[in-house]
Amino acid sequence: MGYRLVDPDGPSSIPETLRFDKLASTNDVVMRLGGKGAEEHTIVVAREQTGSRGGTGSWHAPRGGLWLSTLWEPQLDACSAARLTLAGALGVREGIRRHTGIEPGLKWPNDLVVDGDKLGGVLVEGQVDGHDVEQAAIGIGINVNNPIAELPEDVRDEAVALHAIANEQIGLEELGDTVAESLARARRLVHEPAELVRSFEASWTQKGAEVRIDAGHMVYEGEAVGIDSDGALLLDREGDRHRVEDPSLAKFVRIVGEGGDRGRT
């Protein structure tokens, strides 16, 4: 059982939900709307995205999945921007739990997984003014009713969809509304780092694992022992603590077992 978000003071409604048949990127649209004065928590949803991006590069967003972005105005120091990703992942997880009863695990910093297979993820893109993140698009992608067999070969073996777990088709619009509400409630955690970290670690699947991060120009190895107040991954190696700040390094994180590399976490 993971940590559940309860925020009686959270937004009681979403200011506006804009629904599209097809977009290149819901994040791009949300950021344009934010630049034109859209309210915080405005939602953009597309049935299909043609130019999706993910934490590891491209993200495949066919019909049947939930492709949604929301606008946050966090006024957050850019050094703590990783908190946005953690809070977004928690909001998505809570929305899925509320709507389906399924409780995905979380992988640092932005993936939702079930039994090791990727269910979805979060991509945060923001506008920095000086040293602060003034506006951010919190983009989410969830495999819901889309057939996993139709995904590209390089991702399908490690992917899963909600309908396969629930053994039934999921109402996309209803799920999207619930996820949007949960994202709005999770927004406050950006400025409550102790609760943010406690909530994330309660569902964090990598804690205690021996991991290796090899990005070519830098290599980290150690036990994943925690996440700090700015959202960085903490690795311990023989008493030395390493802090991995860059969320883009998540794609290089691999669990190491007795027989060597066991593959990407």
PDB file of C-alpha atoms in Angstrom:
ATOM      1  CA  MET A   1       0.000   0.000   0.000  1.00  0.00           C
ATOM      2  CA  GLY A   2       1.341   3.427  -0.923  1.00  0.00           C
ATOM      3  CA  TYR A   3       0.904   6.804   0.673  1.00  0.00           C
ATOM      4  CA  ARG A   4      -2.425   8.488  -0.150  1.00  0.00           C
ATOM      5  CA  LEU A   5      -2.766  12.190  -0.780  1.00  0.00           C
ATOM      6  CA  VAL A   6      -5.397  13.959   1.282  1.00  0.00           C
ATOM      7  CA  ASP A   7      -5.801  17.692   0.768  1.00  0.00           C
ATOM      8  CA  PRO A   8      -9.128  19.128   1.917  1.00  0.00           C
ATOM      9  CA  ASP A   9      -7.916  22.575   0.905  1.00  0.00           C
ATOM     10  CA  GLY A  10      -7.063  21.556  -2.657  1.00  0.00           C
ATOM     11  CA  PRO A  11      -8.917  22.957  -5.667  1.00  0.00           C
ATOM     12  CA  SER A  12     -12.549  21.842  -5.761  1.00  0.00           C
ATOM     13  CA  SER A  13     -12.744  22.119  -9.540  1.00  0.00           C
ATOM     14  CA  ILE A  14     -10.540  22.441 -12.615  1.00  0.00           C
ATOM     15  CA  PRO A  15     -10.852  25.902 -14.281  1.00  0.00           C
ATOM     16  CA  GLU A  16     -10.999  24.553 -17.842  1.00  0.00           C
ATOM     17  CA  THR A  17     -10.457  21.283 -19.718  1.00  0.00           C
ATOM     18  CA  LEU A  18      -9.715  21.577 -23.430  1.00  0.00           C
ATOM     19  CA  ARG A  19     -10.130  18.341 -25.406  1.00  0.00           C
ATOM     20  CA  PHE A  20      -8.549  17.699 -28.806  1.00  0.00           C
ATOM     21  CA  ASP A  21      -8.639  14.821 -31.236  1.00  0.00           C
ATOM     22  CA  LYS A  22      -4.961  15.063 -32.195  1.00  0.00           C
ATOM     23  CA  LEU A  23      -2.062  17.273 -31.124  1.00  0.00           C
ATOM     24  CA  ALA A  24       1.672  17.229 -31.548  1.00  0.00           C
ATOM     25  CA  SER A  25       2.127  17.870 -27.805  1.00  0.00           C
ATOM     26  CA  THR A  26      -0.300  18.740 -25.004  1.00  0.00           C
ATOM     27  CA  ASN A  27       2.633  20.286 -23.089  1.00  0.00           C
ATOM     28  CA  ASP A  28       3.273  22.746 -25.907  1.00  0.00           C
ATOM     29  CA  VAL A  29      -0.362  23.830 -25.938  1.00  0.00           C
ATOM     30  CA  VAL A  30      -0.494  24.244 -22.150  1.00  0.00           C
ATOM     31  CA  MET A  31       2.632  26.428 -22.172  1.00  0.00           C
ATOM     32  CA  ARG A  32       1.207  28.602 -24.950  1.00  0.00           C
ATOM     33  CA  LEU A  33      -2.022  28.998 -22.995  1.00  0.00           C
ATOM     34  CA  GLY A  34      -0.059  29.870 -19.871  1.00  0.00           C
ATOM     35  CA  GLY A  35       1.754  32.591 -21.778  1.00  0.00           C
ATOM     36  CA  LYS A  36      -1.619  34.038 -22.729  1.00  0.00           C
ATOM     37  CA  GLY A  37      -2.875  34.166 -19.151  1.00  0.00           C
ATOM     38  CA  ALA A  38      -4.642  30.819 -18.718  1.00  0.00           C
ATOM     39  CA  GLU A  39      -5.506  29.892 -15.136  1.00  0.00           C
ATOM     40  CA  GLU A  40      -3.377  27.508 -13.138  1.00  0.00           C
ATOM     41  CA  HIS A  41      -4.633  23.887 -13.365  1.00  0.00           C
ATOM     42  CA  THR A  42      -5.984  24.396 -16.894  1.00  0.00           C
ATOM     43  CA  ILE A  43      -6.058  20.971 -18.577  1.00  0.00           C
ATOM     44  CA  VAL A  44      -5.327  19.969 -22.170  1.00  0.00           C
ATOM     45  CA  VAL A  45      -6.203  16.429 -23.312  1.00  0.00           C
ATOM     46  CA  ALA A  46      -5.632  14.779 -26.696  1.00  0.00           C
ATOM     47  CA  ARG A  47      -6.879  11.442 -27.980  1.00  0.00           C
ATOM     48  CA  GLU A  48      -3.594  11.087 -29.842  1.00  0.00           C
ATOM     49  CA  GLN A  49      -0.222  12.855 -29.838  1.00  0.00           C
ATOM     50  CA  THR A  50       2.086  12.849 -32.830  1.00  0.00           C
ATOM     51  CA  GLY A  51       5.136  14.538 -31.314  1.00  0.00           C
ATOM     52  CA  SER A  52       5.174  13.174 -27.784  1.00  0.00           C
ATOM     53  CA  ARG A  53       8.275  13.414 -25.666  1.00  0.00           C
ATOM     54  CA  GLY A  54       9.293  11.440 -22.620  1.00  0.00           C
ATOM     55  CA  GLY A  55      12.050  11.349 -20.048  1.00  0.00           C
ATOM     56  CA  THR A  56      14.048   8.992 -22.281  1.00  0.00           C
ATOM     57  CA  GLY A  57      13.262  10.675 -25.601  1.00  0.00           C
ATOM     58  CA  SER A  58      10.204   9.955 -27.712  1.00  0.00           C
ATOM     59  CA  TRP A  59       7.002   8.617 -26.157  1.00  0.00           C
ATOM     60  CA  HIS A  60       4.414   6.769 -28.210  1.00  0.00           C
ATOM     61  CA  ALA A  61       0.945   8.204 -27.657  1.00  0.00           C
ATOM     62  CA  PRO A  62      -1.643   6.364 -29.791  1.00  0.00           C
ATOM     63  CA  ARG A  63      -5.407   6.394 -29.399  1.00  0.00           C
ATOM     64  CA  GLY A  64      -6.638   4.554 -26.360  1.00  0.00           C
ATOM     65  CA  GLY A  65      -4.120   6.073 -23.945  1.00  0.00           C
ATOM     66  CA  LEU A  66      -4.498   9.083 -21.669  1.00  0.00           C
ATOM     67  CA  TRP A  67      -2.375  12.014 -22.886  1.00  0.00           C
ATOM     68  CA  LEU A  68      -2.908  15.042 -20.664  1.00  0.00           C
ATOM     69  CA  SER A  69      -1.105  18.162 -19.505  1.00  0.00           C
ATOM     70  CA  THR A  70      -1.893  20.664 -16.781  1.00  0.00           C
ATOM     71  CA  LEU A  71      -0.538  24.134 -16.035  1.00  0.00           C
ATOM     72  CA  TRP A  72       1.194  24.803 -12.723  1.00  0.00           C
ATOM     73  CA  GLU A  73       2.526  28.148 -11.512  1.00  0.00           C
ATOM     74  CA  PRO A  74       4.835  26.984  -8.727  1.00  0.00           C
ATOM     75  CA  GLN A  75       7.074  30.042  -8.144  1.00  0.00           C
ATOM     76  CA  LEU A  76       9.766  27.508  -7.249  1.00  0.00           C
ATOM     77  CA  ASP A  77      13.538  27.897  -7.165  1.00  0.00           C
ATOM     78  CA  ALA A  78      14.891  26.225 -10.280  1.00  0.00           C
ATOM     79  CA  CYS A  79      17.320  24.221  -8.115  1.00  0.00           C
ATOM     80  CA  SER A  80      14.287  22.405  -6.705  1.00  0.00           C
ATOM     81  CA  ALA A  81      12.536  21.872 -10.054  1.00  0.00           C
ATOM     82  CA  ALA A  82      12.719  18.075  -9.699  1.00  0.00           C
ATOM     83  CA  ARG A  83      10.020  18.387  -7.029  1.00  0.00           C
ATOM     84  CA  LEU A  84       7.567  19.152  -9.836  1.00  0.00           C
ATOM     85  CA  THR A  85       8.176  15.747 -11.400  1.00  0.00           C
ATOM     86  CA  LEU A  86       7.825  13.891  -8.095  1.00  0.00           C
ATOM     87  CA  ALA A  87       4.604  15.723  -7.233  1.00  0.00           C
ATOM     88  CA  GLY A  88       3.231  15.106 -10.716  1.00  0.00           C
ATOM     89  CA  ALA A  89       3.961  11.387 -10.486  1.00  0.00           C
ATOM     90  CA  LEU A  90       2.250  11.220  -7.095  1.00  0.00           C
ATOM     91  CA  GLY A  91      -0.819  13.008  -8.447  1.00  0.00           C
ATOM     92  CA  VAL A  92      -1.106  10.620 -11.382  1.00  0.00           C
ATOM     93  CA  ARG A  93      -0.663   7.587  -9.139  1.00  0.00           C
ATOM     94  CA  GLU A  94      -3.389   8.831  -6.803  1.00  0.00           C
ATOM     95  CA  GLY A  95      -5.767   9.493  -9.707  1.00  0.00           C
ATOM     96  CA  ILE A  96      -5.270   5.954 -11.012  1.00  0.00           C
ATOM     97  CA  ARG A  97      -5.828   4.527  -7.532  1.00  0.00           C
ATOM     98  CA  ARG A  98      -8.998   6.524  -6.995  1.00  0.00           C
ATOM     99  CA  HIS A  99     -10.488   5.551 -10.348  1.00  0.00           C
ATOM    100  CA  THR A 100      -9.430   1.906 -10.663  1.00  0.00           C
ATOM    101  CA  GLY A 101      -8.135   0.718  -7.288  1.00  0.00           C
ATOM    102  CA  ILE A 102      -4.805  -0.102  -8.957  1.00  0.00           C
ATOM    103  CA  GLU A 103      -1.775   1.250  -7.089  1.00  0.00           C
ATOM    104  CA  PRO A 104       1.254   1.614  -9.379  1.00  0.00           C
ATOM    105  CA  GLY A 105       4.761   1.779  -8.018  1.00  0.00           C
ATOM    106  CA  LEU A 106       6.989   4.794  -8.685  1.00  0.00           C
ATOM    107  CA  LYS A 107      10.476   4.874 -10.169  1.00  0.00           C
ATOM    108  CA  TRP A 108      12.671   7.914  -9.698  1.00  0.00           C
ATOM    109  CA  PRO A 109      11.825  10.421 -10.873  1.00  0.00           C
ATOM    110  CA  ASN A 110       8.870  10.070 -13.238  1.00  0.00           C
ATOM    111  CA  ASP A 111       7.729   6.536 -14.118  1.00  0.00           C
ATOM    112  CA  LEU A 112       4.678   4.579 -12.967  1.00  0.00           C
ATOM    113  CA  VAL A 113       5.148   0.811 -13.006  1.00  0.00           C
ATOM    114  CA  VAL A 114       3.223  -2.361 -12.233  1.00  0.00           C
ATOM    115  CA  ASP A 115       5.264  -5.497 -11.554  1.00  0.00           C
ATOM    116  CA  GLY A 116       8.254  -3.840 -13.194  1.00  0.00           C
ATOM    117  CA  ASP A 117       6.455  -2.927 -16.424  1.00  0.00           C
ATOM    118  CA  LYS A 118       5.954   0.700 -17.403  1.00  0.00           C
ATOM    119  CA  LEU A 119       2.387   1.932 -17.176  1.00  0.00           C
ATOM    120  CA  GLY A 120       3.069   5.612 -17.759  1.00  0.00           C
ATOM    121  CA  GLY A 121       5.209   8.595 -16.987  1.00  0.00           C
ATOM    122  CA  VAL A 122       5.439  12.314 -16.331  1.00  0.00           C
ATOM    123  CA  LEU A 123       7.289  14.961 -18.334  1.00  0.00           C
ATOM    124  CA  VAL A 124       7.715  18.438 -16.842  1.00  0.00           C
ATOM    125  CA  GLU A 125       8.676  21.392 -19.029  1.00  0.00           C
ATOM    126  CA  GLY A 126       8.873  24.841 -17.542  1.00  0.00           C
ATOM    127  CA  GLN A 127       9.514  28.523 -18.021  1.00  0.00           C
ATOM    128  CA  VAL A 128      12.244  29.967 -15.806  1.00  0.00           C
ATOM    129  CA  ASP A 129      12.273  33.658 -14.931  1.00  0.00           C
ATOM    130  CA  GLY A 130      15.520  34.555 -13.221  1.00  0.00           C
ATOM    131  CA  HIS A 131      16.068  31.771 -10.691  1.00  0.00           C
ATOM    132  CA  ASP A 132      12.427  30.658 -10.374  1.00  0.00           C
ATOM    133  CA  VAL A 133      10.182  28.321 -12.316  1.00  0.00           C
ATOM    134  CA  GLU A 134       7.230  30.619 -13.002  1.00  0.00           C
ATOM    135  CA  GLN A 135       5.105  28.236 -15.083  1.00  0.00           C
ATOM    136  CA  ALA A 136       5.351  24.546 -15.852  1.00  0.00           C
ATOM    137  CA  ALA A 137       3.514  22.056 -18.015  1.00  0.00           C
ATOM    138  CA  ILE A 138       3.010  18.783 -16.170  1.00  0.00           C
ATOM    139  CA  GLY A 139       2.538  16.282 -18.982  1.00  0.00           C
ATOM    140  CA  ILE A 140       1.378  12.743 -18.317  1.00  0.00           C
ATOM    141  CA  GLY A 141       1.039   9.674 -20.482  1.00  0.00           C
ATOM    142  CA  ILE A 142      -0.702   6.477 -19.370  1.00  0.00           C
ATOM    143  CA  ASN A 143      -1.242   3.285 -21.326  1.00  0.00           C
ATOM    144  CA  VAL A 144      -4.944   2.683 -20.740  1.00  0.00           C
ATOM    145  CA  ASN A 145      -6.902   0.926 -23.492  1.00  0.00           C
ATOM    146  CA  ASN A 146      -4.243   1.045 -26.208  1.00  0.00           C
ATOM    147  CA  PRO A 147      -2.927  -2.401 -27.284  1.00  0.00           C
ATOM    148  CA  ILE A 148       0.616  -2.893 -26.029  1.00  0.00           C
ATOM    149  CA  ALA A 149       1.316  -5.218 -28.967  1.00  0.00           C
ATOM    150  CA  GLU A 150       1.033  -2.214 -31.296  1.00  0.00           C
ATOM    151  CA  LEU A 151       3.786  -0.264 -29.543  1.00  0.00           C
ATOM    152  CA  PRO A 152       7.280  -0.266 -31.077  1.00  0.00           C
ATOM    153  CA  GLU A 153       9.258  -3.420 -30.422  1.00  0.00           C
ATOM    154  CA  ASP A 154      11.865  -1.652 -28.307  1.00  0.00           C
ATOM    155  CA  VAL A 155       9.300  -0.673 -25.646  1.00  0.00           C
ATOM    156  CA  ARG A 156       6.461  -3.195 -25.794  1.00  0.00           C
ATOM    157  CA  ASP A 157       8.219  -5.917 -23.777  1.00  0.00           C
ATOM    158  CA  GLU A 158       8.487  -3.623 -20.751  1.00  0.00           C
ATOM    159  CA  ALA A 159       5.099  -1.900 -21.040  1.00  0.00           C
ATOM    160  CA  VAL A 160       1.664  -2.610 -19.593  1.00  0.00           C
ATOM    161  CA  ALA A 161      -1.785  -1.039 -19.987  1.00  0.00           C
ATOM    162  CA  LEU A 162      -4.476  -0.416 -17.372  1.00  0.00           C
ATOM    163  CA  HIS A 163      -7.132  -2.389 -19.241  1.00  0.00           C
ATOM    164  CA  ALA A 164      -4.963  -5.518 -19.107  1.00  0.00           C
ATOM    165  CA  ILE A 165      -4.490  -5.173 -15.345  1.00  0.00           C
ATOM    166  CA  ALA A 166      -8.167  -4.421 -14.683  1.00  0.00           C
ATOM    167  CA  ASN A 167      -9.432  -6.986 -17.233  1.00  0.00           C
ATOM    168  CA  GLU A 168     -11.829  -4.403 -18.620  1.00  0.00           C
ATOM    169  CA  GLN A 169     -11.904  -1.259 -20.728  1.00  0.00           C
ATOM    170  CA  ILE A 170     -11.390   1.949 -18.769  1.00  0.00           C
ATOM    171  CA  GLY A 171     -13.439   5.118 -19.328  1.00  0.00           C
ATOM    172  CA  LEU A 172     -10.793   7.550 -20.603  1.00  0.00           C
ATOM    173  CA  GLU A 173     -12.674  10.773 -19.956  1.00  0.00           C
ATOM    174  CA  GLU A 174     -13.618   9.748 -16.425  1.00  0.00           C
ATOM    175  CA  LEU A 175     -10.075   8.608 -15.662  1.00  0.00           C
ATOM    176  CA  GLY A 176      -8.711  11.861 -17.071  1.00  0.00           C
ATOM    177  CA  ASP A 177     -11.011  13.931 -14.871  1.00  0.00           C
ATOM    178  CA  THR A 178      -9.947  12.010 -11.764  1.00  0.00           C
ATOM    179  CA  VAL A 179      -6.257  12.296 -12.604  1.00  0.00           C
ATOM    180  CA  ALA A 180      -6.655  16.037 -13.252  1.00  0.00           C
ATOM    181  CA  GLU A 181      -8.257  16.515  -9.828  1.00  0.00           C
ATOM    182  CA  SER A 182      -5.513  14.518  -8.126  1.00  0.00           C
ATOM    183  CA  LEU A 183      -2.810  16.506  -9.923  1.00  0.00           C
ATOM    184  CA  ALA A 184      -4.368  19.743  -8.702  1.00  0.00           C
ATOM    185  CA  ARG A 185      -4.328  18.446  -5.127  1.00  0.00           C
ATOM    186  CA  ALA A 186      -0.738  17.218  -5.427  1.00  0.00           C
ATOM    187  CA  ARG A 187       0.438  20.686  -6.499  1.00  0.00           C
ATOM    188  CA  ARG A 188       0.792  21.849  -2.875  1.00  0.00           C
ATOM    189  CA  LEU A 189       3.486  19.205  -2.236  1.00  0.00           C
ATOM    190  CA  VAL A 190       5.927  21.235  -4.332  1.00  0.00           C
ATOM    191  CA  HIS A 191       6.298  23.551  -1.327  1.00  0.00           C
ATOM    192  CA  GLU A 192       6.094  20.810   1.307  1.00  0.00           C
ATOM    193  CA  PRO A 193       9.278  18.817   0.572  1.00  0.00           C
ATOM    194  CA  ALA A 194       9.213  16.608   3.674  1.00  0.00           C
ATOM    195  CA  GLU A 195       5.741  15.300   2.853  1.00  0.00           C
ATOM    196  CA  LEU A 196       6.595  15.091  -0.844  1.00  0.00           C
ATOM    197  CA  VAL A 197       9.604  12.849  -0.192  1.00  0.00           C
ATOM    198  CA  ARG A 198       7.748  10.720   2.374  1.00  0.00           C
ATOM    199  CA  SER A 199       4.848  10.213  -0.037  1.00  0.00           C
ATOM    200  CA  PHE A 200       7.080   9.342  -2.994  1.00  0.00           C
ATOM    201  CA  GLU A 201       9.292   6.941  -1.079  1.00  0.00           C
ATOM    202  CA  ALA A 202       6.231   5.055   0.213  1.00  0.00           C
ATOM    203  CA  SER A 203       5.632   3.808  -3.350  1.00  0.00           C
ATOM    204  CA  TRP A 204       9.217   3.924  -4.605  1.00  0.00           C
ATOM    205  CA  THR A 205      10.224   0.593  -6.156  1.00  0.00           C
ATOM    206  CA  GLN A 206      13.984   1.213  -6.327  1.00  0.00           C
ATOM    207  CA  LYS A 207      14.679   1.861  -2.656  1.00  0.00           C
ATOM    208  CA  GLY A 208      17.402  -0.412  -1.316  1.00  0.00           C
ATOM    209  CA  ALA A 209      18.439  -1.636  -4.762  1.00  0.00           C
ATOM    210  CA  GLU A 210      22.046  -1.616  -5.930  1.00  0.00           C
ATOM    211  CA  VAL A 211      22.086   0.557  -9.023  1.00  0.00           C
ATOM    212  CA  ARG A 212      24.537   1.736 -11.642  1.00  0.00           C
ATOM    213  CA  ILE A 213      24.183   4.918 -13.665  1.00  0.00           C
ATOM    214  CA  ASP A 214      26.491   5.005 -16.677  1.00  0.00           C
ATOM    215  CA  ALA A 215      25.936   8.082 -18.822  1.00  0.00           C
ATOM    216  CA  GLY A 216      29.289   7.819 -20.560  1.00  0.00           C
ATOM    217  CA  HIS A 217      30.735  11.048 -19.179  1.00  0.00           C
ATOM    218  CA  MET A 218      29.892  10.049 -15.613  1.00  0.00           C
ATOM    219  CA  VAL A 219      29.285   6.818 -13.701  1.00  0.00           C
ATOM    220  CA  TYR A 220      27.564   6.395 -10.335  1.00  0.00           C
ATOM    221  CA  GLU A 221      27.171   3.157  -8.403  1.00  0.00           C
ATOM    222  CA  GLY A 222      25.623   2.442  -5.039  1.00  0.00           C
ATOM    223  CA  GLU A 223      22.555   1.569  -3.043  1.00  0.00           C
ATOM    224  CA  ALA A 224      19.498   3.739  -3.691  1.00  0.00           C
ATOM    225  CA  VAL A 225      18.905   4.953  -0.149  1.00  0.00           C
ATOM    226  CA  GLY A 226      16.614   7.925  -0.553  1.00  0.00           C
ATOM    227  CA  ILE A 227      15.499  11.109  -2.230  1.00  0.00           C
ATOM    228  CA  ASP A 228      16.404  14.525  -0.856  1.00  0.00           C
ATOM    229  CA  SER A 229      14.263  17.607  -0.361  1.00  0.00           C
ATOM    230  CA  ASP A 230      15.073  18.922  -3.853  1.00  0.00           C
ATOM    231  CA  GLY A 231      14.092  15.645  -5.524  1.00  0.00           C
ATOM    232  CA  ALA A 232      17.604  14.316  -6.156  1.00  0.00           C
ATOM    233  CA  LEU A 233      18.366  10.578  -5.979  1.00  0.00           C
ATOM    234  CA  LEU A 234      20.713   9.592  -3.146  1.00  0.00           C
ATOM    235  CA  LEU A 235      23.142   6.697  -3.632  1.00  0.00           C
ATOM    236  CA  ASP A 236      25.338   5.230  -0.895  1.00  0.00           C
ATOM    237  CA  ARG A 237      28.581   3.424  -1.758  1.00  0.00           C
ATOM    238  CA  GLU A 238      30.657   2.190   1.182  1.00  0.00           C
ATOM    239  CA  GLY A 239      29.624   5.146   3.292  1.00  0.00           C
ATOM    240  CA  ASP A 240      30.078   7.755   0.576  1.00  0.00           C
ATOM    241  CA  ARG A 241      26.889   9.557  -0.397  1.00  0.00           C
ATOM    242  CA  HIS A 242      26.334  10.547  -4.026  1.00  0.00           C
ATOM    243  CA  ARG A 243      23.607  12.950  -5.090  1.00  0.00           C
ATOM    244  CA  VAL A 244      22.139  12.493  -8.589  1.00  0.00           C
ATOM    245  CA  GLU A 245      20.323  15.715  -9.458  1.00  0.00           C
ATOM    246  CA  ASP A 246      19.649  15.497 -13.185  1.00  0.00           C
ATOM    247  CA  PRO A 247      16.317  13.710 -13.892  1.00  0.00           C
ATOM    248  CA  SER A 248      17.462  13.012 -17.470  1.00  0.00           C
ATOM    249  CA  LEU A 249      19.922  10.462 -16.025  1.00  0.00           C
ATOM    250  CA  ALA A 250      16.967   8.249 -15.072  1.00  0.00           C
ATOM    251  CA  LYS A 251      17.234   6.514 -18.442  1.00  0.00           C
ATOM    252  CA  PHE A 252      20.701   5.243 -17.469  1.00  0.00           C
ATOM    253  CA  VAL A 253      19.684   3.833 -14.072  1.00  0.00           C
ATOM    254  CA  ARG A 254      20.099   0.066 -13.999  1.00  0.00           C
ATOM    255  CA  ILE A 255      19.697  -2.430 -11.166  1.00  0.00           C
ATOM    256  CA  VAL A 256      22.762  -4.579 -10.526  1.00  0.00           C
ATOM    257  CA  GLY A 257      22.311  -8.120  -9.177  1.00  0.00           C
ATOM    258  CA  GLU A 258      24.642 -10.943  -8.267  1.00  0.00           C
ATOM    259  CA  GLY A 259      24.905 -11.943 -11.908  1.00  0.00           C
ATOM    260  CA  GLY A 260      25.697  -8.397 -13.020  1.00  0.00           C
ATOM    261  CA  ASP A 261      23.460  -5.913 -14.788  1.00  0.00           C
ATOM    262  CA  ARG A 262      19.799  -6.891 -14.564  1.00  0.00           C
ATOM    263  CA  GLY A 263      18.525  -4.245 -16.935  1.00  0.00           C
ATOM    264  CA  ARG A 264      16.992  -0.827 -16.688  1.00  0.00           C
ATOM    265  CA  THR A 265      14.868  -0.183 -13.622  1.00  0.00           C
TER     266      THR A 265
END
